[in-house]
Coordinates of C-alpha atoms and ligand atoms in Angstrom, one line a residue:
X1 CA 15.8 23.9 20.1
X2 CA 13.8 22.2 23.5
X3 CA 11.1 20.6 22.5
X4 CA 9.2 22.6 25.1
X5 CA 9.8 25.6 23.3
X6 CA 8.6 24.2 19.5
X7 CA 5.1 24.0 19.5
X8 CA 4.6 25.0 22.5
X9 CA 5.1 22.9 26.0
X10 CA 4.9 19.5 24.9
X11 CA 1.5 18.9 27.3
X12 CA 0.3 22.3 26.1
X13 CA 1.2 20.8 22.4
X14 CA -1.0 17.5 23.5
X15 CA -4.1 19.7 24.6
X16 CA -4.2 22.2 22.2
X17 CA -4.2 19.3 19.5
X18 CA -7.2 17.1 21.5
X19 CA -9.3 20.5 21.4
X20 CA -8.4 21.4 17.8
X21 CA -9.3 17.5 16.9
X22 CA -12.5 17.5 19.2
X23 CA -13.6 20.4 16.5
X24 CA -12.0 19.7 13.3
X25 CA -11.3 16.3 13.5
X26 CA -12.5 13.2 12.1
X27 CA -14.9 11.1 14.2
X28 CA -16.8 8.9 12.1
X29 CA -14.0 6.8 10.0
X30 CA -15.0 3.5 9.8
X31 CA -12.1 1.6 11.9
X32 CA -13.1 3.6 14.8
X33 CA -16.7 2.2 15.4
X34 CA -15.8 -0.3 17.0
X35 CA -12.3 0.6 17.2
X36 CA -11.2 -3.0 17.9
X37 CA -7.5 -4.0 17.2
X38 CA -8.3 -5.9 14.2
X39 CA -10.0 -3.1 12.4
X40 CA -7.0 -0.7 13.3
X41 CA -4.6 -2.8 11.9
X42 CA -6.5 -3.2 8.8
X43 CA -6.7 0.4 8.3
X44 CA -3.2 1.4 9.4
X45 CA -1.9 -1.1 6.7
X46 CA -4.3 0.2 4.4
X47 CA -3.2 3.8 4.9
X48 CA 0.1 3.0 4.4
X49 CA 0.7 5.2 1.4
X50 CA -2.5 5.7 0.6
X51 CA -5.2 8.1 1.2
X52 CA -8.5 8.0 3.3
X53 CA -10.7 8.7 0.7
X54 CA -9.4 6.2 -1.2
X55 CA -9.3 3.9 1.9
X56 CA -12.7 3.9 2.8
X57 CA -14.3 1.6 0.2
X58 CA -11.8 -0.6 0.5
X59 CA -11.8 -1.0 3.8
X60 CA -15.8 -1.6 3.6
X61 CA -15.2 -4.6 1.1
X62 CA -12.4 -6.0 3.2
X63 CA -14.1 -5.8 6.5
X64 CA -17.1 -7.2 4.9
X65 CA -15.4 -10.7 3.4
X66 CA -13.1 -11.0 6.6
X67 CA -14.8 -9.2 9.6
X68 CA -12.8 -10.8 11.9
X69 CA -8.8 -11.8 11.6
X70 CA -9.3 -16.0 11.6
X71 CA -11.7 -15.3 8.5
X72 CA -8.6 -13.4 7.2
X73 CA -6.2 -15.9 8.0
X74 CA -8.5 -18.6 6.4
X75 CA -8.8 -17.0 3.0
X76 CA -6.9 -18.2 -0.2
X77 CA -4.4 -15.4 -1.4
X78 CA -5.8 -14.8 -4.7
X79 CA -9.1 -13.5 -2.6
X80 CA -7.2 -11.2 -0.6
X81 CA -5.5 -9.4 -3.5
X82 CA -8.6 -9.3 -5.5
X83 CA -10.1 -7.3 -2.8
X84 CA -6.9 -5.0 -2.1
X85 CA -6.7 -4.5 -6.5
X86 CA -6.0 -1.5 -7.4
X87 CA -4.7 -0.1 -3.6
X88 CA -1.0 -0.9 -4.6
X89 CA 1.6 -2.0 -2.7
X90 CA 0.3 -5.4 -2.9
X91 CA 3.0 -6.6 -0.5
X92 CA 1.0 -4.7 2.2
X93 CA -1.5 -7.5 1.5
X94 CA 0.6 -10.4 1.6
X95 CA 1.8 -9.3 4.7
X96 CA -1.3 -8.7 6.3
X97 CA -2.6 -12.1 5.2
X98 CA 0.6 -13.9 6.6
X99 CA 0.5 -11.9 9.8
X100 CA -2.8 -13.2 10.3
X101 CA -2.1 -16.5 9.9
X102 CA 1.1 -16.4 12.4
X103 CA -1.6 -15.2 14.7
X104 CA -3.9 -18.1 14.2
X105 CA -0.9 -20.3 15.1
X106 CA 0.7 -18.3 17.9
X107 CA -1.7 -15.7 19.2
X108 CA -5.2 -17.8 19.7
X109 CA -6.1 -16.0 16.5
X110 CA -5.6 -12.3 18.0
X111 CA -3.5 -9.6 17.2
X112 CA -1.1 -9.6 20.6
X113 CA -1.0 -6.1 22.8
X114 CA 2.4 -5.9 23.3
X115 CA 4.8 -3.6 21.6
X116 CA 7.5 -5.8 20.8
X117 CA 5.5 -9.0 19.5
X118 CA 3.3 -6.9 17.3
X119 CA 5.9 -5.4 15.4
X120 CA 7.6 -8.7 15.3
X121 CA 4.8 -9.6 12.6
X122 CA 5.1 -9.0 8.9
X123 CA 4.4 -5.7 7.4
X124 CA 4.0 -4.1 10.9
X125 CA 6.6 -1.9 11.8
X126 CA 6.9 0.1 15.3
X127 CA 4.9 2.8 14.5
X128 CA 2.2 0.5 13.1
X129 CA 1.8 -1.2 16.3
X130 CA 2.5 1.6 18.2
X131 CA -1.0 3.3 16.0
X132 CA -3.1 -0.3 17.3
X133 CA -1.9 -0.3 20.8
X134 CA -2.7 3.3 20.8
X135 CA -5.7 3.3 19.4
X136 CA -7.5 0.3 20.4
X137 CA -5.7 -0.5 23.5
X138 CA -5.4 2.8 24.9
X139 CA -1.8 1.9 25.6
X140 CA 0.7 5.4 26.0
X141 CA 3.0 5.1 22.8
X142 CA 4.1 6.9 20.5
X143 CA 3.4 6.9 16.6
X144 CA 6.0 8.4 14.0
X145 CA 5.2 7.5 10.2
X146 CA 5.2 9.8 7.4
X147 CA 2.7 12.9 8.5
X148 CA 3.9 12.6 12.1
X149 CA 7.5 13.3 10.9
X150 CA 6.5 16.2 8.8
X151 CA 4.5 17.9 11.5
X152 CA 7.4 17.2 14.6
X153 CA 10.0 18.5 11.8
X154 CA 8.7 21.7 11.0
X155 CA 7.1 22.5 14.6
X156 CA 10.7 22.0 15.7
X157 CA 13.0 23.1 13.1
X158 CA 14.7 19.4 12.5
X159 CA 16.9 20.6 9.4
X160 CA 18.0 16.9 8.4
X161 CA 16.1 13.9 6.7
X162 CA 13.7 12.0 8.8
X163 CA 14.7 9.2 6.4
X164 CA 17.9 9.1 8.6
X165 CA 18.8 7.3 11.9
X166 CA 20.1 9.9 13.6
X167 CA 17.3 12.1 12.8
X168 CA 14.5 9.3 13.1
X169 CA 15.8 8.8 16.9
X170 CA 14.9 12.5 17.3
X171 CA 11.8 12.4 15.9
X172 CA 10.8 9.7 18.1
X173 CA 12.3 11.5 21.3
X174 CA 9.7 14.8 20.5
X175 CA 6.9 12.0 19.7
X176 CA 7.3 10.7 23.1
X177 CA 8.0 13.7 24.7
X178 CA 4.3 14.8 23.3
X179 CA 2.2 12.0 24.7
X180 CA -0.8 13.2 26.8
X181 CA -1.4 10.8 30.3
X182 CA -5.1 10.9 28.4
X183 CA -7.2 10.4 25.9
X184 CA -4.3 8.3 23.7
X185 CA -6.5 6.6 21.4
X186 CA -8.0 10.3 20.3
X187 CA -4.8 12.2 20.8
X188 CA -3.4 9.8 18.0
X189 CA -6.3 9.9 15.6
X190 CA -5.8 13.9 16.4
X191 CA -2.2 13.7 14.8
X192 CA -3.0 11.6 11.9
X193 CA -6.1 14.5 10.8
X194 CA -3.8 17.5 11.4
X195 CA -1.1 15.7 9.5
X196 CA -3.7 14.5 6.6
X197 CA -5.8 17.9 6.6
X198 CA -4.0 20.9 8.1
X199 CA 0.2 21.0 8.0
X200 CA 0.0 18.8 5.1
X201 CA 2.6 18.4 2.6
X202 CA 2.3 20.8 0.2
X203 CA 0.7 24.0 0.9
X204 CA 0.1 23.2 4.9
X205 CA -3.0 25.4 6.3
X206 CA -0.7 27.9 8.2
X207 CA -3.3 30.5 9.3
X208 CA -5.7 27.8 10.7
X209 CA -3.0 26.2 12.6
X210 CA -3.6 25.6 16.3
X211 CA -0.1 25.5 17.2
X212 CA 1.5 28.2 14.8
X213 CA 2.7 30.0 17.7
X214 CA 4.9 27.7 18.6
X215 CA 6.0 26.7 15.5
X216 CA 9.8 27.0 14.0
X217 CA 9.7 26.4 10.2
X218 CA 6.7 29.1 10.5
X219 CA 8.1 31.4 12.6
X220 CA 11.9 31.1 10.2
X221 CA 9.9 31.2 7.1
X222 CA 11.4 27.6 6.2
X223 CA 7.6 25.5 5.9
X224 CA 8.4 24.5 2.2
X225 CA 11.6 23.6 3.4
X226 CA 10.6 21.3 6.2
X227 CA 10.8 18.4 6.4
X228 CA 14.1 17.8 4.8
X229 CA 13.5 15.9 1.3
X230 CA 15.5 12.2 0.6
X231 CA 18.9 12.9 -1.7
X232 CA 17.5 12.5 -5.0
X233 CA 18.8 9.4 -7.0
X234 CA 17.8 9.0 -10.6
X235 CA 15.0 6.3 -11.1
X236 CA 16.2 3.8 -13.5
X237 CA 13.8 2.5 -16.0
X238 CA 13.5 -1.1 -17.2
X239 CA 11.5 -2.5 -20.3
X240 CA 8.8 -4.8 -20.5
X241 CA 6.9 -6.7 -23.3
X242 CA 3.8 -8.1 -22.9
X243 CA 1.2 -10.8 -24.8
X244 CA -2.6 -10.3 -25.0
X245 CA -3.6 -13.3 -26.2
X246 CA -7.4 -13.3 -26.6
X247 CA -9.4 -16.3 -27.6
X248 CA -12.5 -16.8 -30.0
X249 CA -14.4 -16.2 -26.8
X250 CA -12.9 -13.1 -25.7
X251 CA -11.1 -14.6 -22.7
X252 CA -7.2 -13.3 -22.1
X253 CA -4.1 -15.5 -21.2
X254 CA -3.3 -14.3 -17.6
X255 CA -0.4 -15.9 -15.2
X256 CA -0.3 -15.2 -11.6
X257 CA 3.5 -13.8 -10.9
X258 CA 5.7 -15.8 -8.4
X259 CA 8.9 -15.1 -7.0
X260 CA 10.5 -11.4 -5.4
X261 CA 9.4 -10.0 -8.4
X262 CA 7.0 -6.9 -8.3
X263 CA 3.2 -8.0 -8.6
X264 CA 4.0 -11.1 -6.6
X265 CA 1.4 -13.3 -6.5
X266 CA -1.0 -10.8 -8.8
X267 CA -2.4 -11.7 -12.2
X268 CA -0.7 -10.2 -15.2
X269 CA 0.5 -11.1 -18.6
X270 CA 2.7 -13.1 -20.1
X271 CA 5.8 -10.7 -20.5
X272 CA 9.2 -10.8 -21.4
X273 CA 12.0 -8.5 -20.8
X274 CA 12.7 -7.7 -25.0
X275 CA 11.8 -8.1 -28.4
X276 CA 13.4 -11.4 -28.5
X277 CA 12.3 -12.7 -25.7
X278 CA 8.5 -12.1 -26.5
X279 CA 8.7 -13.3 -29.7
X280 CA 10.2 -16.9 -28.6
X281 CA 6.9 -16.6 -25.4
X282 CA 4.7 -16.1 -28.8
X283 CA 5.8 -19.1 -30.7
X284 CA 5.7 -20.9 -27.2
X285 CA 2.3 -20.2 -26.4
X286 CA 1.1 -21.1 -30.1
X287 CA 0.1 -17.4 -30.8
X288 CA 0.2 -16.1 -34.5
X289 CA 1.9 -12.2 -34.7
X290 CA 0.0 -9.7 -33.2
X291 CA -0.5 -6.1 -33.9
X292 CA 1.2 -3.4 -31.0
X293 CA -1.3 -1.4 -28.6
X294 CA -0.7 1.5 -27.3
X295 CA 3.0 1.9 -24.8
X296 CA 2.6 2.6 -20.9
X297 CA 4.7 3.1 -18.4
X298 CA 4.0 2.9 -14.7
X299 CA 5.8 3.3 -11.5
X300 CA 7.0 1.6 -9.1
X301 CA 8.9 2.7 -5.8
X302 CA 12.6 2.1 -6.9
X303 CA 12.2 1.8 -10.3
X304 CA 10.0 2.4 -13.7
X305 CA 8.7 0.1 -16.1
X306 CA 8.0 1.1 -20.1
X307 CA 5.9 -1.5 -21.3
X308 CA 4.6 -2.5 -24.6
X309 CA 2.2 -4.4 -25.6
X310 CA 1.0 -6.9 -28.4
X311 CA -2.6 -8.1 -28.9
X312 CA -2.4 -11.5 -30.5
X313 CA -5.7 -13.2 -31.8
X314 CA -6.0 -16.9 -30.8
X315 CA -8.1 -18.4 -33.5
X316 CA -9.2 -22.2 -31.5
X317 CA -10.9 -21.6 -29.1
X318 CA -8.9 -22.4 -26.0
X319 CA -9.4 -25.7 -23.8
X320 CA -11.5 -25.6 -20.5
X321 CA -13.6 -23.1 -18.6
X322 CA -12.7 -20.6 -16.2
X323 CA -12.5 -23.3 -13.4
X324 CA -10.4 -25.5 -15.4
X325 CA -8.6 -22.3 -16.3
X326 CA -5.1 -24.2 -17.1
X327 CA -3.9 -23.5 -20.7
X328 CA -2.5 -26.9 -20.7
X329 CA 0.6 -25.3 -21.3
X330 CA 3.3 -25.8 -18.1
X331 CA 3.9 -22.0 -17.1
X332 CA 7.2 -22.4 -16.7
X333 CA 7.9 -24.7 -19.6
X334 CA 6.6 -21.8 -22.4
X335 CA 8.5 -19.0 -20.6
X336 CA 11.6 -19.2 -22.1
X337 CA 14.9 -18.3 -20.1
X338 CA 16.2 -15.6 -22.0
X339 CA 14.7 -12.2 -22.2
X340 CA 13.3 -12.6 -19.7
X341 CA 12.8 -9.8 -17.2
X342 CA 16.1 -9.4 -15.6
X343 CA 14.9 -9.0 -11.6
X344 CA 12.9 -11.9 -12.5
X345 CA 12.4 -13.7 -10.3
X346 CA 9.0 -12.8 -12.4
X347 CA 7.6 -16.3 -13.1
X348 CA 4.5 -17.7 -14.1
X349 CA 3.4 -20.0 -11.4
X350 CA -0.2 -21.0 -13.2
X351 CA -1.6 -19.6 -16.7
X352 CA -5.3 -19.1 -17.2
X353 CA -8.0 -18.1 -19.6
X354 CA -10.0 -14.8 -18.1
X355 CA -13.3 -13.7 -19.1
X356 CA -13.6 -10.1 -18.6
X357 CA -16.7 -10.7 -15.9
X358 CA -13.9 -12.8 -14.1
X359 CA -11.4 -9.5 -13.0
X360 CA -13.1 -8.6 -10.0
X361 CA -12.3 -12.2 -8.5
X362 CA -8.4 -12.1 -9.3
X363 CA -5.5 -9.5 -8.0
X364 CA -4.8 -7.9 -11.0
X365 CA -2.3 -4.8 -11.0
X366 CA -3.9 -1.4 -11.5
X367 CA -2.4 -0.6 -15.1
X368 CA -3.2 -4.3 -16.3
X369 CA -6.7 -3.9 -15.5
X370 CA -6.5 -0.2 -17.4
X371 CA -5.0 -2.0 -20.5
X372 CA -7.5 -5.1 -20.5
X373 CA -10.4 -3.1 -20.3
X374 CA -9.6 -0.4 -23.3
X375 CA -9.1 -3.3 -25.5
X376 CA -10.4 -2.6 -28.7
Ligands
SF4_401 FE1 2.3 22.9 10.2 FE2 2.0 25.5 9.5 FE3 1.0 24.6 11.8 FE4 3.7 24.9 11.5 S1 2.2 26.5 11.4 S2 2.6 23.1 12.4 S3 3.9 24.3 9.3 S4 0.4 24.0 9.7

């Protein structure tokens, strides 16, 4: 099928969309007044698998601490992913963070405009940089993430999963074969809303739709079928055990995670991988037994974790305040090598005590922050 003939002509595709967006659309996100490149790129990374409504506050908090990209690339870690807790994906935010600091040192502290050296930086990929060049630069590229796929794959009939090469290149081929000569910025911002609020994933808006007419999955009756979903692989499922250890104060033993692990650089608790395993961490950290709070589970993109968890009552009260945080006890020195968790690269890099008035200023994983705060 031509691409002229799915969804119409693919300038008639371009105009019907700017006039659909120029009614329905959305004109008063945040990242568009002003739509500078910064603020985009924000955004876009913060959109990333997650929605705008969820976005939105976030991205007021974030823009608010680091208006500008240097302020960004001047900022300690652990204030980063405090502000990006409970978004997810927290390697979104290391990313970000780094990229901003490779700009400091190669860029004069900008985000480049071309192509090619913006998706050279961490976490931005070519439709990332195509959605800033686009969008704050005006420049004619094309975007393809996840809702651009969807909507190109049922308007044209692509049978095949836009996870693959083959059927990524085509994808990108229609994408380009779309672009308007005008009004980029808008055109783009017009696919993202139909994408987000009109053919969206399940249940797509079908009798509101500018372009049904020249739709195929509509037209063939295969919308639920398009796009193509991944080849399903089971999910494995790992274990986890974890330590609350609370003190006579009511401060909790926390240790920011280091290595390729999951939660890299977060705030979690001490955990081993078994039953073993926790109870040498126990002995290691001084803790007497515990009694077992509820199970959890939680997960992740390639895998899920069953955790359970102990609260252990630490009768001294511990050493130092918040600032002097250290537990005097060398993180890696109490975690013991075995049972540990097996991807794990999940080390301790630092141990501290953590009133509960102290959350908001560390990165701490959503379901962490769920368990700490229905503590008995
Ligand atoms: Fe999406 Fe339905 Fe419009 Fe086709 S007709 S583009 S499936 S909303």
């Amino acid at each position: 099928m031509s691409s002229a003939d799915a969804g119409g002509s693919p300038s008639g595709f371009a105009a019907t969309l700017l006039a659909w967006y120029d009614a329905h659309g959305r004109h008063d996100l945040p990242w568009q007044h002003p739509r500078t490149p910064y603020r985009v790129w924000v955004s876009e990374v913060m959109l990333q698998q997650t929605r705008v409504q969820t976005v939105l506050g976030y991205f007021e908090r974030f823009l608010a601490r680091f208006p500008e990209l240097p302020a960004l690339a001047a900022a300690p870690e652990d204030d980063v992913l405090a502000l990006w807790s409970g978004l997810g994906y927290y390697r979104r935010a290391r990313h970000l963070h780094h990229a901003a600091r490779l700009c400091v040192e190669r860029h004069g502290g900008e985000l480049p405009d071309r192509l090619d050296a913006l998706a050279a930086l961490p976490g931005i990929g070519r439709s990332t940089a195509a959605a800033i060049l686009a969008q704050a630069h005006g420049q004619r590229v094309a975007i393809l993430d996840g809702n651009v796929k969807r909507v190109l794959a049922r308007l044209t009939g692509e049978a095949g999963w836009p996870g693959q090469p083959v059927v990524e290149r085509r994808l990108w081929a229609e994408a380009e074969a779309r672009l308007p000569q005008q009004r980029i910025a808008d055109y783009t911002q017009a696919l993202m809303d139909f994408g987000a609020t009109l053919c969206t994933p399940r249940r797509p808006r079908c009798g509101d739709c500018p372009v049904q007419a020249g739709c195929h999955a509509f037209a063939t009756g295969r919308v639920a079928l398009l796009p193509t979903r991944k080849p399903a692989k089971p999910m494995p499922t790992r274990q986890a055990r974890m330590l609350v250890l609370r003190d006579t104060q009511g401060r909790v033993l926390l240790e920011r995670r280091e290595g390729k692990a999951v939660w890299q650089g977060l705030w979690s608790l001490p955990e081993a991988a078994d039953e073993a395993g926790a109870e040498g961490l126990r002995a290691a950290l001084g803790a007497g037994p515990g009694r077992s709070l509820p199970a959890f589970d939680h997960a992740f993109s390639h895998y899920r974790l069953e955790v359970q968890a102990s609260l252990h009552a630490v009768r001294e009260p511990a050493p130092g305040g918040m600032e002097a945080a250290a537990t005097g006890i060398p993180a890696d020195a109490a975690a013991p090598a075995t049972g540990m968790p097996a991807d794990a690269a999940a080390r301790a890099a630092e141990r501290r005590w953590v009133a509960r008035t102290d959350y908001d200023s560390l990165g701490l994983p959503r379901p962490i922050r769920r368990l700490l705060e229905s503590l008995p």
